[in-house]
Coordinates of C-alpha atoms and ligand atoms in Angstrom, one line a residue:
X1 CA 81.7 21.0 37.3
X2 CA 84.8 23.6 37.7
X3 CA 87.2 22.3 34.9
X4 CA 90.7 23.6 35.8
X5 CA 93.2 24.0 32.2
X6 CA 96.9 24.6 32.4
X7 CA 98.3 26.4 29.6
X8 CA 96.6 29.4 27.2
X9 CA 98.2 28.1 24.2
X10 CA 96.3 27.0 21.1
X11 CA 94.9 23.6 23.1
X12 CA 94.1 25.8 26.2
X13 CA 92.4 28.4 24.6
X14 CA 90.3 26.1 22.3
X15 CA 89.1 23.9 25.1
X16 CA 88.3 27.1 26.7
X17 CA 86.3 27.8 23.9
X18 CA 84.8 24.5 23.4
X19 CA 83.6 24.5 27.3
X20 CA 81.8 27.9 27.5
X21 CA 79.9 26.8 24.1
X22 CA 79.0 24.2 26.4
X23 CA 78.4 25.9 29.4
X24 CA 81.1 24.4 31.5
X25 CA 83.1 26.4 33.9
X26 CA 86.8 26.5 33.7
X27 CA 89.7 28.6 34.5
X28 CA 92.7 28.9 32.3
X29 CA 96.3 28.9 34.3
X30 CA 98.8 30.8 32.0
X31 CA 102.6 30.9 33.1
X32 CA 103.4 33.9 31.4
X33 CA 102.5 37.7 33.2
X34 CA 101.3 38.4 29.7
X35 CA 99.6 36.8 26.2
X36 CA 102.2 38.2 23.4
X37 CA 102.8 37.6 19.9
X38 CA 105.2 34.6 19.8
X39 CA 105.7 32.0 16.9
X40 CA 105.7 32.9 13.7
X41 CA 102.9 31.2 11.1
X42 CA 100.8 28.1 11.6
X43 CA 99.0 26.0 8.9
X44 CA 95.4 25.2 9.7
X45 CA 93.8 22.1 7.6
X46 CA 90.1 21.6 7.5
X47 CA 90.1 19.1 10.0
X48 CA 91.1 21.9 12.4
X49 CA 89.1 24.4 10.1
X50 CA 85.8 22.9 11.1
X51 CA 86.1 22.9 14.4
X52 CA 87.2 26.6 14.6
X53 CA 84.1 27.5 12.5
X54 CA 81.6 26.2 14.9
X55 CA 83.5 27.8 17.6
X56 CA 82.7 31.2 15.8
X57 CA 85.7 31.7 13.9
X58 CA 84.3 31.4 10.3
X59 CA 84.7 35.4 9.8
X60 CA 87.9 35.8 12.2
X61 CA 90.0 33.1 9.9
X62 CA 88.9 34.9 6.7
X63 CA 89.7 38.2 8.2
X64 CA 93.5 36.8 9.4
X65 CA 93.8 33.7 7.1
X66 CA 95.3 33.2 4.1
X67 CA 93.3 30.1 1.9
X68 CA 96.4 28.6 0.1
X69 CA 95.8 27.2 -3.2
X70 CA 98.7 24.1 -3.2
X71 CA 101.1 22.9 -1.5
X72 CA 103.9 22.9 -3.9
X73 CA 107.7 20.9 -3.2
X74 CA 110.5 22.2 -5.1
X75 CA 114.0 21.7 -5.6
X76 CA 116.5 23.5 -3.5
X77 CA 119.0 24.8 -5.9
X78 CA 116.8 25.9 -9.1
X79 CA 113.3 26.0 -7.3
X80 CA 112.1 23.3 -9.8
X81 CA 108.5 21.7 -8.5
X82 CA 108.5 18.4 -8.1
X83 CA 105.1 17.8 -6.8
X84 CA 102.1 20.2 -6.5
X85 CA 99.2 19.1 -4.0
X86 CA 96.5 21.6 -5.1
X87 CA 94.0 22.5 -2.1
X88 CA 91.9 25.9 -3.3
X89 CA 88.3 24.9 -4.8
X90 CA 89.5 21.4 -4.4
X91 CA 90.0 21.2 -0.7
X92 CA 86.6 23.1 -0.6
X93 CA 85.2 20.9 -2.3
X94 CA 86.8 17.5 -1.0
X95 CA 86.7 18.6 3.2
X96 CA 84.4 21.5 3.3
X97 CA 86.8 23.8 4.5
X98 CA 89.7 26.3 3.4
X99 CA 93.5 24.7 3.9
X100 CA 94.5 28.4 6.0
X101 CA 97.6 29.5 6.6
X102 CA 98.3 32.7 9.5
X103 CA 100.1 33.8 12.4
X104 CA 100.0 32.4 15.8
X105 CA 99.1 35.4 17.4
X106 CA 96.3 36.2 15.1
X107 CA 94.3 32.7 16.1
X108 CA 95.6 33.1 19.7
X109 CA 93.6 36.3 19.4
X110 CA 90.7 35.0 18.1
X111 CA 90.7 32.2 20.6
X112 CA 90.9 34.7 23.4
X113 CA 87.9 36.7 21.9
X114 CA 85.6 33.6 22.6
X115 CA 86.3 33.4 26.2
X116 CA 84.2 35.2 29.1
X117 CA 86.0 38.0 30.6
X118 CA 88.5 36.8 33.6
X119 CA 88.6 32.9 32.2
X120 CA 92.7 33.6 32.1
X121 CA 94.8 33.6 34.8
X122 CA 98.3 35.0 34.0
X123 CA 101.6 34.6 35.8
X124 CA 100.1 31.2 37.5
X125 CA 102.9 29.1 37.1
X126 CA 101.9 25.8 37.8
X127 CA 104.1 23.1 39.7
X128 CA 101.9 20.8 40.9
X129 CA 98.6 19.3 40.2
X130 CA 97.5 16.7 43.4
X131 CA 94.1 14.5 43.2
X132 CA 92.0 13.9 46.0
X133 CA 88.8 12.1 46.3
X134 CA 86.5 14.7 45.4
X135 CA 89.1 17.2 43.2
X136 CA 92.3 18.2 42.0
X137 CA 94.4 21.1 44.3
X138 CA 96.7 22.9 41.8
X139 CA 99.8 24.8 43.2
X140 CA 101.9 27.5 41.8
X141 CA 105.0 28.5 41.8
X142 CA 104.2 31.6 44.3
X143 CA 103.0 29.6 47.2
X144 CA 99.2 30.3 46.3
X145 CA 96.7 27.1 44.9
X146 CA 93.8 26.6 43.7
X147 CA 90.6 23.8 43.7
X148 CA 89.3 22.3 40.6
X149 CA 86.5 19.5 40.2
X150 CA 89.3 18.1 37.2
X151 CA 92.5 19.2 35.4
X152 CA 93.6 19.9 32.2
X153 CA 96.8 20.0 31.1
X154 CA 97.7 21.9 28.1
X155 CA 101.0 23.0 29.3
X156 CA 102.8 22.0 25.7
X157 CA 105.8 19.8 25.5
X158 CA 106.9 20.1 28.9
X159 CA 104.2 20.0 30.8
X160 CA 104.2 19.3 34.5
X161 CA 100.9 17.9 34.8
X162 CA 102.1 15.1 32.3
X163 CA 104.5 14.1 35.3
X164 CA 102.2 13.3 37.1
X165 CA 101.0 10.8 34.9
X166 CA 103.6 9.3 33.1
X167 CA 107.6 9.0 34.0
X168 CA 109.0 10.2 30.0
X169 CA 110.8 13.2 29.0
X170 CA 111.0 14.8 25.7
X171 CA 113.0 13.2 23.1
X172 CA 115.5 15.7 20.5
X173 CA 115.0 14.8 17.0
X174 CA 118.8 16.0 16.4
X175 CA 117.4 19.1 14.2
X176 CA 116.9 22.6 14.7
X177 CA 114.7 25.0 12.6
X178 CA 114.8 28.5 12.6
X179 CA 111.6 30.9 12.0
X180 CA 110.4 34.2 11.5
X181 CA 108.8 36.5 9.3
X182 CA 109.8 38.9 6.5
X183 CA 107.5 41.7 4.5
X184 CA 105.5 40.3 1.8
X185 CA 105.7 43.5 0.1
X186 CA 109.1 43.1 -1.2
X187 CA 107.9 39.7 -2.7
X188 CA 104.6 40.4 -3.9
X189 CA 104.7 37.0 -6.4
X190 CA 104.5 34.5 -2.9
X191 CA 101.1 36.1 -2.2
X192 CA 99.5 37.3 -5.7
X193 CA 99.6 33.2 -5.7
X194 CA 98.9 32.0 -2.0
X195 CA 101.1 28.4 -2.0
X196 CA 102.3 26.6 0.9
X197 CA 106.3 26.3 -0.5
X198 CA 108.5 24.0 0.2
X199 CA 112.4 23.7 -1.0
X200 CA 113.7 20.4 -0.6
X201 CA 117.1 19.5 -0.4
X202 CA 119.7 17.0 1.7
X203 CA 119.1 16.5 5.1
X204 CA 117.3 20.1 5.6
X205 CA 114.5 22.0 4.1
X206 CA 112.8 25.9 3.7
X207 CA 109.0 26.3 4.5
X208 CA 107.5 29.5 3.1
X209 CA 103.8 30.5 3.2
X210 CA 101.8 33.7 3.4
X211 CA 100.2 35.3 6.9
X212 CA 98.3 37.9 8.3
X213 CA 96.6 38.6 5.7
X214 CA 99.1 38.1 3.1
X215 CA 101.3 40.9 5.0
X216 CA 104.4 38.7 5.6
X217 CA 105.7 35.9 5.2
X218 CA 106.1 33.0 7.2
X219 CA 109.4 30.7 7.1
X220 CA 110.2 27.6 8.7
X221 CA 114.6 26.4 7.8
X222 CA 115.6 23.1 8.7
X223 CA 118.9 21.9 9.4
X224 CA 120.4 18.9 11.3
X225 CA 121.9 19.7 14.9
X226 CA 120.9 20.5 18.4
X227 CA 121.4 24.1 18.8
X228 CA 119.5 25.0 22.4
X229 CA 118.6 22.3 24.9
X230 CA 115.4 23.3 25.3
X231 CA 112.4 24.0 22.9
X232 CA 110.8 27.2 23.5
X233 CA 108.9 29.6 21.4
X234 CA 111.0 32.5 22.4
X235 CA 114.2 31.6 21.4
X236 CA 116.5 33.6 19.0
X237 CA 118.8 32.6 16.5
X238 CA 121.5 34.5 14.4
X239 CA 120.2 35.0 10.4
X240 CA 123.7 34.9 9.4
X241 CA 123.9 31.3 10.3
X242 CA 120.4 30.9 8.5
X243 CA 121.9 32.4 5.2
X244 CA 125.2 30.5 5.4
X245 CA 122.9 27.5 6.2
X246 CA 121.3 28.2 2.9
X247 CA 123.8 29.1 0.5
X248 CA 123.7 28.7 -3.2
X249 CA 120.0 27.7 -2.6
X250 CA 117.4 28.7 -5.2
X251 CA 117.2 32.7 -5.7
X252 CA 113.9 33.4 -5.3
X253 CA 114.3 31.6 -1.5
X254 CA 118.0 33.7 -0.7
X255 CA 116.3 36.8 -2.0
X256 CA 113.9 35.9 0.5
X257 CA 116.4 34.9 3.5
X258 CA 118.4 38.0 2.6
X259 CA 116.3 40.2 4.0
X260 CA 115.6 38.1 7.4
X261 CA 116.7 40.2 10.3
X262 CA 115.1 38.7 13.7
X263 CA 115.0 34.9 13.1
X264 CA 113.7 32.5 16.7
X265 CA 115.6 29.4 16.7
X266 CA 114.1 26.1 18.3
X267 CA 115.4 22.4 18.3
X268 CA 113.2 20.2 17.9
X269 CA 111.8 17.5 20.2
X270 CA 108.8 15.3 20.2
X271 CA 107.7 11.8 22.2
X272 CA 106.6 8.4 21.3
X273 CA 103.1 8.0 21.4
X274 CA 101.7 6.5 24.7
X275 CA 98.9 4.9 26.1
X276 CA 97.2 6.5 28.5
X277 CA 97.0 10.2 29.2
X278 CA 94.2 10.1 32.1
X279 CA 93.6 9.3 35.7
X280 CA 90.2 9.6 37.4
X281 CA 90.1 13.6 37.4
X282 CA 93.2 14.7 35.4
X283 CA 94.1 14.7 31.5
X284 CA 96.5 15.9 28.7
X285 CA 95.6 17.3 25.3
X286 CA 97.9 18.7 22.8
X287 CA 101.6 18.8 22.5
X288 CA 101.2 17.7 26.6
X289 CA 100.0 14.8 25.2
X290 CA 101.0 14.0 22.0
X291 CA 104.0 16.4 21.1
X292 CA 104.9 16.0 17.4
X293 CA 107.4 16.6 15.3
X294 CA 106.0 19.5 12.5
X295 CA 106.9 18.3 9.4
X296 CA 102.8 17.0 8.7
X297 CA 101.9 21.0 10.1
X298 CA 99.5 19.1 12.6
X299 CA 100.6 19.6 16.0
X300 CA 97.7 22.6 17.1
X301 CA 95.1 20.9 14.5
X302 CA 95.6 18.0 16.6
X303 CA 95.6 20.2 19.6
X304 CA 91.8 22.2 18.5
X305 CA 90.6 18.4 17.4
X306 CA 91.6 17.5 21.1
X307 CA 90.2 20.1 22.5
X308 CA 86.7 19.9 20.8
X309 CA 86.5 16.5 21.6
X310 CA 87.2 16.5 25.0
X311 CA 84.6 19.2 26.0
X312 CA 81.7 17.1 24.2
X313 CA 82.8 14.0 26.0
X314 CA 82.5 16.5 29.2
X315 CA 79.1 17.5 27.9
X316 CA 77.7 14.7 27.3
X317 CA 78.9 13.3 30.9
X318 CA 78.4 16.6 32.9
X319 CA 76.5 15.0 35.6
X320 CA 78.7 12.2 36.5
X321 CA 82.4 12.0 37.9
X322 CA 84.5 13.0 34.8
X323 CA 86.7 9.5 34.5
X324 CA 84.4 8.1 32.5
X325 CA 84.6 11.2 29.9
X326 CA 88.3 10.9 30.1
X327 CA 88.5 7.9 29.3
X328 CA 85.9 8.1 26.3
X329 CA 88.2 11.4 25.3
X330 CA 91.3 8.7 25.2
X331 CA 89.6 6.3 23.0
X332 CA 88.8 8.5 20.4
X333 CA 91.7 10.1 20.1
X334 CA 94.4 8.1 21.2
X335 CA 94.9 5.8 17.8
X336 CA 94.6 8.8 15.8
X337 CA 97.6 11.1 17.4
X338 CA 99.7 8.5 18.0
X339 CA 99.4 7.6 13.7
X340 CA 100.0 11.2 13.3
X341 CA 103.3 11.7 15.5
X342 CA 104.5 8.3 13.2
X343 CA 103.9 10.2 10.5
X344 CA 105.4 13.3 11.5
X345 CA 108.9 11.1 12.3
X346 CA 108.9 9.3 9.3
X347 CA 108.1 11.7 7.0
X348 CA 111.6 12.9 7.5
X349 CA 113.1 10.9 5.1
X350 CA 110.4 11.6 2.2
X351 CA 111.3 15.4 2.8
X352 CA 115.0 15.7 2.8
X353 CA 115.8 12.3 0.2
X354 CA 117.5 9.1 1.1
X355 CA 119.8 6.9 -0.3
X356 CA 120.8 7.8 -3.9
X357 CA 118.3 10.6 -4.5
X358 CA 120.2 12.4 -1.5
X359 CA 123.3 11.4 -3.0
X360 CA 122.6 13.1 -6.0
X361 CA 120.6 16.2 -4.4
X362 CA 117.9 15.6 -6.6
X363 CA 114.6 15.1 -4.3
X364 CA 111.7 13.0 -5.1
X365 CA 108.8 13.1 -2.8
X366 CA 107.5 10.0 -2.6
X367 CA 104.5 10.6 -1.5
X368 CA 101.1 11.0 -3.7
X369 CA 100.4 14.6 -4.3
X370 CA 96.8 13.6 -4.4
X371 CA 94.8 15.5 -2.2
X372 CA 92.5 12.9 -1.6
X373 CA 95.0 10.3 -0.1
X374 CA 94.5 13.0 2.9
X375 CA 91.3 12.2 3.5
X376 CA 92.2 10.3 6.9
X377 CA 93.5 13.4 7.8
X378 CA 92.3 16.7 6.7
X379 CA 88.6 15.0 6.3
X380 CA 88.1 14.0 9.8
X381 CA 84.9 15.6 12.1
X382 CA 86.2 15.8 15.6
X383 CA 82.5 16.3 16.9
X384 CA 80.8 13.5 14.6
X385 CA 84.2 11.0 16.1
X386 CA 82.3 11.7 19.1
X387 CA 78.6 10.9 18.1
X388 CA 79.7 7.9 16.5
X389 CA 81.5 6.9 19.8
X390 CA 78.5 7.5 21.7
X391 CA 76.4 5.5 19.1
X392 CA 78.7 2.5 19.1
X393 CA 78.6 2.8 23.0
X394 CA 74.8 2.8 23.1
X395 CA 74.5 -0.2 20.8
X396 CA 77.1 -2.6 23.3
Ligands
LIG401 C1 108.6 25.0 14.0 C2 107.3 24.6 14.2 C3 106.3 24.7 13.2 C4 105.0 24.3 13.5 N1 104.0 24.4 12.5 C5 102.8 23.9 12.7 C6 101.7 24.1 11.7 O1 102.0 24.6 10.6 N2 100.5 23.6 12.0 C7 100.2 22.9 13.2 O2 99.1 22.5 13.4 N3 101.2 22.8 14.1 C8 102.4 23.3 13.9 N4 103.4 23.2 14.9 C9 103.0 22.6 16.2 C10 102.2 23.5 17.1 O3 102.8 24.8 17.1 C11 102.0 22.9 18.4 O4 101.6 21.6 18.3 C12 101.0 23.7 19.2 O5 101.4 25.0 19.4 C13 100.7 23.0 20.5 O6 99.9 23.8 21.3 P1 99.7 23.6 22.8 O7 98.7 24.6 23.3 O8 99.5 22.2 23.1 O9 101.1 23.9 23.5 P2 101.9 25.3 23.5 O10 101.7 26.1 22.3 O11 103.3 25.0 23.9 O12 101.3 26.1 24.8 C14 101.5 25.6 26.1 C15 101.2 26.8 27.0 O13 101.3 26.3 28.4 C16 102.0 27.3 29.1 N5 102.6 26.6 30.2 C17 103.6 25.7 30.2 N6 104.0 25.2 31.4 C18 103.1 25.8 32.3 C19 103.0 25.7 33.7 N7 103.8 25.0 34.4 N8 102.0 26.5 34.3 C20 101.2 27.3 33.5 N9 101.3 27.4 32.1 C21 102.3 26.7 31.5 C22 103.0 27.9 28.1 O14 103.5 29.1 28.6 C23 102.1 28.0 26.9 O15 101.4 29.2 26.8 C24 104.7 23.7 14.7 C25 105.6 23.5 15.7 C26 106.9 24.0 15.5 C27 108.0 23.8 16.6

């Protein structure tokens, strides 16, 4: 089987991964003429943790990662906390696993390093993926194709091989976030005690946790609006706007802002769950198929989980025409990414107050700070959703 995969982001590189662990061939078709340090920090729980590990990541993640020891929610204009989810030794002990924080580029890297040599194709634009009976031809946009046995598509939130599934289009959440990173050096307190750190206030929040290493440090700003059309991980806003956005905010988060200079600016979009993402020889995974809003930091966890479950399914049906793999991939994961894109909408509401907590621009998350009420989430084993599949299969 000759797997084709559009995209080399975080779900393309994973499945990548996941297939040469298995021994399948594939071939990755990247738009851009080169892989370059985009984004800014990602948060990695252990239900993405595990998966990595296995993939031979353990050291790479320790190396790059930073193991948080809470995620604490604060007040916006005093920096108050107002609830504390503690992770350290306890999400260690709970999940097995580390709660990481680190740049994109560094698990991009680390991803890459687990490929065969010549697995990425750059500057291969695609525009087209067309089944036949016995593949899938792939064109790009420079006149040239290509033959696959299946395709992938990991082509993120506007992915082209999506249209040829499904008839939808992204969906703006009527809020932009700006992000970028600043040198932990100046603020040696946000690392001495590695938090994920939120500050809440009306209708927009700050997200500020340590990467690479604990060298700088990652923000996330939200604030209602719909700055750019599109959602893109290159675009660049001004850090005046992000200040004045900001103002009269707690200190130690303006001392922080203050001394932002290059800040990207996205708006962002997601779409409501569907339900189906396959045809006979083509499929989705990641934000192609389940793009999220980010305020539950899953969006590539869901992607690796994806990714890892996808090639055992393939594994496990190497022999055979892939449809039936497809459709055991859907099963599995549909019910949980479609409860984790809800989530990820109406979580809004718990972040940024409502009704006369808003009013009063005091902020009471009502969530539980319990770690354990996460155990849906940050306790789930991609690989053993799969054996149990295959063991509830085998018994009907
Ligand atoms: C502000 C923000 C904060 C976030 N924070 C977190 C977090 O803390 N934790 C978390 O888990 N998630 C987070 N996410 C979500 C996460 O970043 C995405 O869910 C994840 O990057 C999706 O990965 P992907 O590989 O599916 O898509 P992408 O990262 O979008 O990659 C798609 C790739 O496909 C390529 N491509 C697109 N079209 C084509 C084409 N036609 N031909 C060839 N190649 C193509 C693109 O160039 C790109 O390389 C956040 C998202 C945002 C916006």
């Amino acid at each position: 089987m000759h797997i084709a995969v559009v995209g080399a982001g975080i779900a393309g590189l994973t499945l990548g991964a996941a297939l040469s662990r298995s021994g399948i061939r594939c071939r990755i078709y990247e738009q851009a003429p080169r892989l370059s340090a985009v984004g800014a920090g990602i948060q990695l729980a252990p239900n993405a943790v595990h998966p990595l590990q296995r993939l031979g990541l353990t050291e790479h993640l320790r190396a790059v990662g930073t193991a948080v020891q809470a995620i604490e929610r604060r007040q916006w204009n005093d920096g108050h906390v107002v609830s504390r989810t503690r992770l350290g030794a306890e999400c260690q002990d709970l999940f097995g696993a580390p709660y990481y924080t680190l740049h994109r580029a560094d698990l991009h890297r680390g991803l890459l390093e687990l490929l065969p040599r010549g697995t990425v194709s750059l500057g291969a634009a695609l525009t087209a993926a067309v089944e036949h009976n016995r593949g899938v031809t792939l064109r790009f946009d420079d006149g040239s194709t290509a033959e696959a046995d299946m395709v992938v598509g990991a082509d993120g939130i506007r992915s082209k091989v999506r249209t040829a599934l499904i008839d939808d289009t992204p969906e703006p959440a009527g809020r932009n976030i700006y992000r970028g990173l600043v040198d932990a050096s100046r603020f040696p307190g946000l690392v001495a005690e590695p938090k994920v750190r939120l500050w809440l206030g009306r209708g927009q929040h700050v997200v500020c946790y340590p990467v690479s290493a604990g060298r700088s440090i990652s923000f996330a700003a939200t604030m209602p609006g719909d700055r750019c059309s599109a959602e893109s991980w290159s675009a660049t806003g001004n850090a005046e706007d992000l200040r004045s956005a900001y103002r009269g905010w707690d200190a130690e988060l303006s001392a922080v802002l203050d001394t932002v200079d290059e800040v990207g600016l996205w708006s962002l979009h997601d779409r409501a769950p569907i339900s189906r993402w396959s045809s006979a020889r083509t499929t989705l995974i990641g934000d192609a198929a389940h793009p999220m809003l980010p305020f539950m930091a899953q969006g590539a966890n869901q992607a690796i989980e994806d990714a890892v479950v996808l090639a055992a399914c393939l594994r496990q049906n190497r022999d055979r025409a892939p449809e039936a793999a497809l459709r055991r991939y859907e099963e599995i994961r549909l019910d949980r990414t479609a409860r984790v894109q809800e989530g990820s909408r109406t979580r809004v509401p718990a972040l940024h107050g409502s009704g006369s907590q808003a009013a009063g621009h005091t902020h009471h998350e009502g969530d539980t700070s319990s770690l354990g009420s996460r155990a849906w989430l940050y306790g789930y084993d991609a690989e053993r959703a799969v054996e149990q599949k295959e063991g509830t299969n085998g018994h009907t």
